[in-house]
PDB file of C-alpha atoms in Angstrom:
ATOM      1  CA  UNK A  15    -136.567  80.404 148.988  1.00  0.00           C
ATOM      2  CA  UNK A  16    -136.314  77.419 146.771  1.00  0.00           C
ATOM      3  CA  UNK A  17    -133.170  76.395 145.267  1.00  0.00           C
ATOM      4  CA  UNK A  18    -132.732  74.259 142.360  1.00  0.00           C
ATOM      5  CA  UNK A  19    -128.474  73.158 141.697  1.00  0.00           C
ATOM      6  CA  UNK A  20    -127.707  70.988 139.282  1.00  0.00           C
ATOM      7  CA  UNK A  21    -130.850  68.833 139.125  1.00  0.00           C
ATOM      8  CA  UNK A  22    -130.616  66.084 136.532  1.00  0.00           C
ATOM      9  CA  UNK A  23    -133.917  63.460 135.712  1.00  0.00           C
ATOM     10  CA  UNK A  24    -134.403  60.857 133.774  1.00  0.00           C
ATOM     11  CA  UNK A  25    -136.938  58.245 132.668  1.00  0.00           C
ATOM     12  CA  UNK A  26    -135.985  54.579 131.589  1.00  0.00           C
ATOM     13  CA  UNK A  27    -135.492  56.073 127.639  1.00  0.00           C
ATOM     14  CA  UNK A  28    -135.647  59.508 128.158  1.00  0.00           C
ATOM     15  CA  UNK A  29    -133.406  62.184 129.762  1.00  0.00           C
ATOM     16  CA  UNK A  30    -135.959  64.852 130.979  1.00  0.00           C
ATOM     17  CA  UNK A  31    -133.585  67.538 132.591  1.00  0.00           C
ATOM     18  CA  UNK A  32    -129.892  67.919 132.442  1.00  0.00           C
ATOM     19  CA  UNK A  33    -128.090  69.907 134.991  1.00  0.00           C
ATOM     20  CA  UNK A  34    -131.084  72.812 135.731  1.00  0.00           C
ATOM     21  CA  UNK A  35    -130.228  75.063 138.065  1.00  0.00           C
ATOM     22  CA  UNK A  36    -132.653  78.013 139.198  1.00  0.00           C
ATOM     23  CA  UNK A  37    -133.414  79.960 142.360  1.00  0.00           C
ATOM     24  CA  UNK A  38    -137.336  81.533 143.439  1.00  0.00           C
ATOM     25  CA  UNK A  39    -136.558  84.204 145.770  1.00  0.00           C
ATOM     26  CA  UNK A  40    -139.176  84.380 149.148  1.00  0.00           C
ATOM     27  CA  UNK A  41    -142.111  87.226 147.566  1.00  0.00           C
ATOM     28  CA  UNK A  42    -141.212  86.098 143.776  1.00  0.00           C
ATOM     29  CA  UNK A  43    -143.705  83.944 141.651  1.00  0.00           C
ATOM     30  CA  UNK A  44    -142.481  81.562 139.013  1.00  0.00           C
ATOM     31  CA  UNK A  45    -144.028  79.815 135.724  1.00  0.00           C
ATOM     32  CA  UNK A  46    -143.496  76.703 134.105  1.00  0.00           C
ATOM     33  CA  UNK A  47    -144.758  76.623 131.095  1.00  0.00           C
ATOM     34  CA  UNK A  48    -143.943  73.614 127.983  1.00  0.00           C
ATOM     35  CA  UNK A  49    -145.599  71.609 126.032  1.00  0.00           C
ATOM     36  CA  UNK A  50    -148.013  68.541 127.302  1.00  0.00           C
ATOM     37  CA  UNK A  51    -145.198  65.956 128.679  1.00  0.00           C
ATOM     38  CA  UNK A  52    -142.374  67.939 128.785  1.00  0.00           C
ATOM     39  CA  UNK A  53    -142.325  67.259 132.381  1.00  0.00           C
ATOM     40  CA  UNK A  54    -143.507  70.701 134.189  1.00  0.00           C
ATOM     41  CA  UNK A  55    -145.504  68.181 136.887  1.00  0.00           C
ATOM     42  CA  UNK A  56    -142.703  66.219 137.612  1.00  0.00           C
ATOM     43  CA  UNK A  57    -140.352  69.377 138.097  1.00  0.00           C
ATOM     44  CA  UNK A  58    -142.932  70.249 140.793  1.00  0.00           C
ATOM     45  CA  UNK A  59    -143.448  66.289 142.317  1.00  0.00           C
ATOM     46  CA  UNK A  60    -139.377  66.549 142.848  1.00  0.00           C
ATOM     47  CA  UNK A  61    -139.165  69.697 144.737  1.00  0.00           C
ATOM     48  CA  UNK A  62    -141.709  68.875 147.165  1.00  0.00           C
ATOM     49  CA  UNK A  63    -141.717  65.331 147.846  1.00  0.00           C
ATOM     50  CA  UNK A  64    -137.897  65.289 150.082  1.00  0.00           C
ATOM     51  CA  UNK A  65    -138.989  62.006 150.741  1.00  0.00           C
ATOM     52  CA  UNK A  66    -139.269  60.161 147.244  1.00  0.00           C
ATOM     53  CA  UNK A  67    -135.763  61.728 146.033  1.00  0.00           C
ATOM     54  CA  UNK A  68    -132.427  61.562 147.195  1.00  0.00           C
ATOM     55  CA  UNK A  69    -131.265  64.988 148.067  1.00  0.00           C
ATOM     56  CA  UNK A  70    -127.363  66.546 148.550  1.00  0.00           C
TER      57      UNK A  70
END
């Protein structure tokens, strides 16, 4: 399972996400799909680097 509460990002001038909160169930498959820098990479890069973010 991954679980996503409350996440909030943002770049030096720009707020990429505000308060998401989702949950993929073990067996379920998930998309992200948006435009070309709306930050669908970076979404990823956060949820599985534990190391390069602070986590609660």
């Amino acid at each position: 399972m991954i679980k996503v509460d409350n996440l909030s990002y943002s770049f030096s001038q720009k707020d990429l996400y505000n308060n998401i909160s989702f949950t993929i169930e073990e067996g379920q498959h998930c998309a992200f799909i948006g435009a070309s820098g709306s930050g669908k990479s970076t979404l990823i890069d956060i949820i599985m680097d534990k190391e390069r973010y602070l986590f609660d």
